[in-house]
């Protein structure tokens, strides 16, 4: 009986501190107190995949889940990025975007967070979880969307994207990255004029962001993904009864297509991007997810590509 009050006493102040820190970043961005990070580590390219000397079929930006804390790929997300690059050499792929930092500042570059990573690793995940809820909060959402949208647009330009070229930009997001990817659509449309395709994998988002300027959104999900389902229950804008929400308007406009990847789970040995879990046909969950993403991009870009 004493364990629960003790847990509350320990976690309560931690969660409060995390919530305040998460809000600080977006407010610092809005007030101009700190400039967003733009440069990558010296040995890191702005994009991988297709030859930079000629236009690719599309630029793919991968927005990872809450494990993202550095410019380089996370362990699991990196496997998906590698599979996409290997399976679709016609794409230019960016994996360095920091979806949980309006200032585009990786946690690993901050001394306090480096100490926490070695001593209380759970706090790194709590920080990014809190950032998702700040991005979903109606008070901060426009600022957060503008900040991360500008970050993505900047990284795309540095990777060779020419605004107005007509080359599609594909935002592939995992888990909470979906909140950020959908929120970035208006800023990317205004800043690049790019055709935008969104693919969410186990997407956790509030359904409040406008999808008017997105060509289409493919929702990859599974009956075994309880974390994705929590998002559909938690946020009223995802409920069908709220017909005027941005998400439900996009549904009625035919902009959302659901593809099932059963029996994948959100995380763990049987996750969408697990290289160990096998399907009856012998493919791994990672192979199927990467193959599905590539097939959707090729079908979309083949049908909708305009000449630069």
Short mmCIF file of C-alpha atoms in Angstrom, two decimals:
data_model
loop_
_atom_site.label_atom_id
_atom_site.label_comp_id
_atom_site.label_asym_id
_atom_site.label_seq_id
_atom_site.Cartn_x
_atom_site.Cartn_y
_atom_site.Cartn_z
CA UNK A 1 0.00 0.00 0.00
CA UNK A 2 2.93 2.37 0.59
CA UNK A 3 4.41 1.75 -2.87
CA UNK A 4 1.80 3.76 -4.81
CA UNK A 5 2.11 7.00 -2.75
CA UNK A 6 5.89 6.69 -2.98
CA UNK A 7 5.68 6.30 -6.76
CA UNK A 8 3.45 9.37 -6.99
CA UNK A 9 5.84 11.39 -4.81
CA UNK A 10 8.78 10.47 -7.04
CA UNK A 11 7.17 10.63 -10.48
CA UNK A 12 4.91 13.64 -9.81
CA UNK A 13 7.70 16.24 -9.56
CA UNK A 14 9.57 14.57 -12.42
CA UNK A 15 6.56 14.77 -14.73
CA UNK A 16 5.93 18.38 -13.73
CA UNK A 17 9.54 19.29 -14.45
CA UNK A 18 9.38 17.50 -17.81
CA UNK A 19 6.20 19.35 -18.74
CA UNK A 20 7.78 22.71 -17.95
CA UNK A 21 10.97 21.88 -19.87
CA UNK A 22 8.97 20.73 -22.89
CA UNK A 23 7.08 24.02 -23.00
CA UNK A 24 10.28 26.01 -22.56
CA UNK A 25 11.67 24.88 -25.92
CA UNK A 26 8.70 25.96 -27.98
CA UNK A 27 8.48 29.28 -26.12
CA UNK A 28 12.22 29.87 -26.58
CA UNK A 29 11.75 29.28 -30.29
CA UNK A 30 8.77 31.64 -30.52
CA UNK A 31 10.48 34.42 -28.53
CA UNK A 32 13.71 34.12 -30.52
CA UNK A 33 15.78 33.48 -27.39
CA UNK A 34 17.64 30.65 -29.13
CA UNK A 35 18.20 29.94 -32.80
CA UNK A 36 17.37 26.43 -34.04
CA UNK A 37 20.28 24.13 -34.80
CA UNK A 38 20.88 23.80 -38.55
CA UNK A 39 24.29 22.15 -38.97
CA UNK A 40 24.82 18.40 -38.77
CA UNK A 41 27.95 16.67 -37.43
CA UNK A 42 30.83 17.08 -39.87
CA UNK A 43 30.84 13.48 -41.13
CA UNK A 44 27.06 13.20 -41.53
CA UNK A 45 25.36 13.75 -44.92
CA UNK A 46 22.11 15.68 -45.17
CA UNK A 47 20.56 12.81 -47.12
CA UNK A 48 21.34 9.26 -48.16
CA UNK A 49 20.21 7.12 -51.04
CA UNK A 50 19.73 8.49 -54.54
CA UNK A 51 22.59 10.24 -56.33
CA UNK A 52 22.60 13.92 -55.30
CA UNK A 53 23.65 14.98 -58.81
CA UNK A 54 20.21 14.30 -60.29
CA UNK A 55 16.67 14.74 -58.95
CA UNK A 56 15.36 11.69 -57.06
CA UNK A 57 11.84 10.36 -57.54
CA UNK A 58 11.00 11.67 -54.06
CA UNK A 59 12.55 12.93 -50.84
CA UNK A 60 11.66 10.81 -47.81
CA UNK A 61 11.85 12.31 -44.31
CA UNK A 62 11.67 9.79 -41.48
CA UNK A 63 10.28 11.06 -38.14
CA UNK A 64 11.08 8.51 -35.47
CA UNK A 65 9.28 7.55 -32.26
CA UNK A 66 10.09 8.74 -28.75
CA UNK A 67 13.49 7.00 -28.72
CA UNK A 68 14.90 9.72 -31.01
CA UNK A 69 17.55 11.70 -29.15
CA UNK A 70 20.41 12.27 -31.62
CA UNK A 71 20.88 13.23 -35.27
CA UNK A 72 21.83 9.67 -36.16
CA UNK A 73 19.19 6.97 -36.43
CA UNK A 74 17.93 5.13 -33.38
CA UNK A 75 18.66 1.41 -33.18
CA UNK A 76 15.23 0.29 -34.37
CA UNK A 77 14.40 3.26 -36.58
CA UNK A 78 17.78 2.91 -38.24
CA UNK A 79 16.89 -0.58 -39.42
CA UNK A 80 13.80 0.78 -41.14
CA UNK A 81 15.75 3.64 -42.73
CA UNK A 82 18.39 1.20 -44.00
CA UNK A 83 15.69 -1.08 -45.42
CA UNK A 84 14.06 1.86 -47.22
CA UNK A 85 17.36 3.04 -48.69
CA UNK A 86 18.28 -0.49 -49.77
CA UNK A 87 14.87 -1.25 -51.24
CA UNK A 88 14.26 2.08 -52.99
CA UNK A 89 17.52 3.53 -54.34
CA UNK A 90 15.52 6.13 -56.28
CA UNK A 91 14.70 8.00 -53.03
CA UNK A 92 16.75 10.54 -51.09
CA UNK A 93 16.25 9.77 -47.40
CA UNK A 94 16.63 12.10 -44.41
CA UNK A 95 16.61 10.64 -40.91
CA UNK A 96 18.17 13.44 -38.87
CA UNK A 97 15.10 15.57 -38.09
CA UNK A 98 14.47 16.08 -34.37
CA UNK A 99 10.68 15.75 -34.03
CA UNK A 100 10.77 16.30 -30.27
CA UNK A 101 12.79 19.51 -30.28
CA UNK A 102 11.41 22.77 -31.73
CA UNK A 103 15.01 24.02 -31.54
CA UNK A 104 16.29 20.99 -33.50
CA UNK A 105 18.69 20.26 -30.64
CA UNK A 106 19.43 16.57 -29.92
CA UNK A 107 19.27 15.56 -26.28
CA UNK A 108 22.67 13.87 -26.45
CA UNK A 109 24.35 17.22 -27.05
CA UNK A 110 23.11 18.61 -23.74
CA UNK A 111 25.35 17.91 -20.72
CA UNK A 112 22.49 17.46 -18.22
CA UNK A 113 20.72 14.98 -20.48
CA UNK A 114 23.95 13.08 -21.12
CA UNK A 115 24.26 12.56 -17.36
CA UNK A 116 20.61 11.47 -17.15
CA UNK A 117 21.09 9.05 -20.06
CA UNK A 118 23.68 7.16 -18.02
CA UNK A 119 21.81 7.33 -14.70
CA UNK A 120 18.05 7.67 -15.30
CA UNK A 121 17.45 6.66 -18.92
CA UNK A 122 13.66 6.62 -18.50
CA UNK A 123 13.64 10.42 -18.29
CA UNK A 124 14.81 10.67 -21.89
CA UNK A 125 11.64 8.91 -23.00
CA UNK A 126 9.48 11.00 -20.66
CA UNK A 127 10.94 14.16 -22.18
CA UNK A 128 9.91 13.12 -25.69
CA UNK A 129 6.50 11.89 -24.52
CA UNK A 130 5.87 15.30 -22.99
CA UNK A 131 6.92 16.97 -26.23
CA UNK A 132 4.19 15.01 -28.06
CA UNK A 133 1.56 16.38 -25.69
CA UNK A 134 2.94 19.92 -26.03
CA UNK A 135 2.72 19.52 -29.82
CA UNK A 136 -0.90 18.39 -29.39
CA UNK A 137 -1.85 21.20 -26.96
CA UNK A 138 -3.96 23.83 -28.75
CA UNK A 139 -2.05 26.62 -26.97
CA UNK A 140 1.35 25.56 -28.33
CA UNK A 141 0.43 23.52 -31.41
CA UNK A 142 0.73 26.33 -34.02
CA UNK A 143 4.18 27.33 -32.71
CA UNK A 144 5.37 23.73 -32.51
CA UNK A 145 4.11 22.95 -36.01
CA UNK A 146 5.82 26.01 -37.44
CA UNK A 147 9.11 25.20 -35.67
CA UNK A 148 9.38 21.59 -36.80
CA UNK A 149 7.98 22.38 -40.24
CA UNK A 150 10.74 24.98 -40.67
CA UNK A 151 13.31 22.45 -39.44
CA UNK A 152 12.20 19.86 -42.00
CA UNK A 153 12.13 22.43 -44.82
CA UNK A 154 15.64 23.62 -43.92
CA UNK A 155 17.04 20.10 -43.87
CA UNK A 156 15.38 19.32 -47.22
CA UNK A 157 16.93 22.40 -48.83
CA UNK A 158 20.34 21.44 -47.49
CA UNK A 159 19.80 17.95 -48.92
CA UNK A 160 19.26 19.45 -52.37
CA UNK A 161 15.50 20.02 -52.54
CA UNK A 162 14.53 22.91 -54.82
CA UNK A 163 11.28 24.63 -53.79
CA UNK A 164 8.77 24.58 -56.61
CA UNK A 165 10.47 21.63 -58.33
CA UNK A 166 7.37 19.44 -58.02
CA UNK A 167 9.37 16.56 -56.53
CA UNK A 168 7.21 14.85 -53.88
CA UNK A 169 8.16 14.93 -50.21
CA UNK A 170 7.15 11.84 -48.23
CA UNK A 171 6.87 12.08 -44.44
CA UNK A 172 7.16 8.59 -42.93
CA UNK A 173 6.50 8.70 -39.18
CA UNK A 174 6.55 6.18 -36.38
CA UNK A 175 4.38 6.44 -33.26
CA UNK A 176 4.49 9.99 -31.84
CA UNK A 177 6.34 11.19 -34.93
CA UNK A 178 2.90 11.22 -36.61
CA UNK A 179 1.78 14.16 -34.44
CA UNK A 180 4.75 16.17 -35.69
CA UNK A 181 4.57 15.01 -39.32
CA UNK A 182 0.91 15.94 -39.73
CA UNK A 183 1.47 19.24 -37.96
CA UNK A 184 4.31 20.17 -40.32
CA UNK A 185 2.13 19.96 -43.47
CA UNK A 186 1.05 23.66 -43.69
CA UNK A 187 4.61 24.95 -43.13
CA UNK A 188 6.06 22.58 -45.74
CA UNK A 189 3.38 23.50 -48.24
CA UNK A 190 4.03 27.21 -47.71
CA UNK A 191 7.83 26.93 -47.62
CA UNK A 192 8.48 24.40 -50.40
CA UNK A 193 5.32 24.11 -52.46
CA UNK A 194 5.97 20.37 -52.50
CA UNK A 195 3.45 17.59 -53.11
CA UNK A 196 3.17 15.90 -49.70
CA UNK A 197 2.50 12.24 -48.97
CA UNK A 198 2.24 11.05 -45.36
CA UNK A 199 2.69 7.48 -44.12
CA UNK A 200 2.15 6.83 -40.41
CA UNK A 201 3.26 3.60 -38.74
CA UNK A 202 1.41 3.03 -35.46
CA UNK A 203 0.69 6.75 -35.53
CA UNK A 204 -0.05 8.45 -32.20
CA UNK A 205 -1.61 11.88 -32.85
CA UNK A 206 -4.55 14.05 -31.82
CA UNK A 207 -6.26 14.46 -35.20
CA UNK A 208 -6.47 18.25 -34.88
CA UNK A 209 -3.93 19.26 -37.55
CA UNK A 210 -5.09 20.35 -40.99
CA UNK A 211 -4.46 17.90 -43.85
CA UNK A 212 -5.80 20.17 -46.60
CA UNK A 213 -2.39 20.51 -48.26
CA UNK A 214 -1.47 16.82 -48.03
CA UNK A 215 -2.07 14.69 -51.12
CA UNK A 216 -2.85 11.61 -49.05
CA UNK A 217 -2.18 9.89 -45.73
CA UNK A 218 -1.67 6.15 -45.41
CA UNK A 219 -2.25 4.84 -41.89
CA UNK A 220 -0.34 1.60 -41.26
CA UNK A 221 -1.74 -0.04 -38.15
CA UNK A 222 -2.51 -3.36 -36.50
CA UNK A 223 -5.16 -4.85 -34.22
CA UNK A 224 -2.33 -5.72 -31.81
CA UNK A 225 -1.11 -2.13 -31.54
CA UNK A 226 -2.68 -0.92 -28.28
CA UNK A 227 -0.60 2.28 -28.16
CA UNK A 228 -2.02 3.47 -31.49
CA UNK A 229 -5.52 2.64 -30.23
CA UNK A 230 -4.95 4.69 -27.06
CA UNK A 231 -4.47 7.73 -29.31
CA UNK A 232 -7.81 7.14 -31.01
CA UNK A 233 -9.51 6.97 -27.60
CA UNK A 234 -7.58 9.74 -25.89
CA UNK A 235 -8.14 12.58 -28.36
CA UNK A 236 -11.76 13.58 -29.14
CA UNK A 237 -10.76 14.88 -32.58
CA UNK A 238 -10.15 11.26 -33.59
CA UNK A 239 -13.70 10.20 -32.56
CA UNK A 240 -16.08 9.84 -35.49
CA UNK A 241 -18.76 11.79 -33.63
CA UNK A 242 -16.68 14.98 -34.03
CA UNK A 243 -17.38 15.22 -37.74
CA UNK A 244 -15.88 18.68 -38.16
CA UNK A 245 -12.43 17.80 -36.78
CA UNK A 246 -9.53 18.03 -39.23
CA UNK A 247 -9.05 14.25 -39.13
CA UNK A 248 -12.67 13.44 -39.88
CA UNK A 249 -12.86 16.04 -42.65
CA UNK A 250 -9.85 14.39 -44.27
CA UNK A 251 -11.57 11.01 -43.95
CA UNK A 252 -14.67 12.30 -45.72
CA UNK A 253 -12.51 13.84 -48.45
CA UNK A 254 -10.98 10.41 -49.12
CA UNK A 255 -7.50 11.52 -48.03
CA UNK A 256 -6.93 8.74 -45.48
CA UNK A 257 -6.37 5.09 -46.31
CA UNK A 258 -5.80 2.44 -43.63
CA UNK A 259 -3.56 -0.53 -44.28
CA UNK A 260 -3.40 -3.32 -41.72
CA UNK A 261 -0.11 -4.93 -40.75
CA UNK A 262 -1.47 -7.57 -38.37
CA UNK A 263 -0.24 -9.13 -36.14
CA UNK A 264 2.46 -6.50 -35.55
CA UNK A 265 2.71 -4.75 -32.19
CA UNK A 266 3.82 -1.19 -31.46
CA UNK A 267 7.06 -2.12 -29.72
CA UNK A 268 8.95 -5.24 -28.73
CA UNK A 269 9.89 -8.48 -30.45
CA UNK A 270 6.80 -8.42 -32.71
CA UNK A 271 6.86 -4.71 -33.61
CA UNK A 272 6.28 -3.30 -37.07
CA UNK A 273 10.04 -2.97 -37.58
CA UNK A 274 11.22 -6.17 -35.94
CA UNK A 275 13.74 -8.09 -38.08
CA UNK A 276 13.19 -11.23 -35.95
CA UNK A 277 9.39 -11.66 -36.02
CA UNK A 278 8.38 -13.70 -39.09
CA UNK A 279 5.20 -13.85 -41.16
CA UNK A 280 3.84 -17.11 -42.61
CA UNK A 281 5.43 -16.24 -45.98
CA UNK A 282 8.88 -16.03 -44.37
CA UNK A 283 9.26 -12.25 -44.45
CA UNK A 284 10.14 -10.37 -41.29
CA UNK A 285 7.88 -7.63 -39.95
CA UNK A 286 10.61 -5.16 -40.95
CA UNK A 287 10.66 -6.48 -44.52
CA UNK A 288 6.88 -6.21 -44.83
CA UNK A 289 6.71 -2.70 -43.37
CA UNK A 290 9.54 -1.40 -45.55
CA UNK A 291 8.07 -3.11 -48.60
CA UNK A 292 4.64 -1.63 -47.92
CA UNK A 293 6.05 1.89 -47.51
CA UNK A 294 8.08 1.59 -50.73
CA UNK A 295 5.11 0.24 -52.70
CA UNK A 296 2.89 3.11 -51.52
CA UNK A 297 5.50 5.71 -52.44
CA UNK A 298 6.10 4.23 -55.88
CA UNK A 299 2.39 4.00 -56.63
CA UNK A 300 1.83 7.58 -55.49
CA UNK A 301 4.87 9.17 -57.10
CA UNK A 302 4.46 7.22 -60.33
CA UNK A 303 0.90 8.50 -60.67
CA UNK A 304 1.41 12.06 -59.44
CA UNK A 305 4.97 13.11 -60.35
CA UNK A 306 5.23 16.32 -62.33
CA UNK A 307 8.34 17.37 -64.22
CA UNK A 308 10.63 19.83 -62.40
#
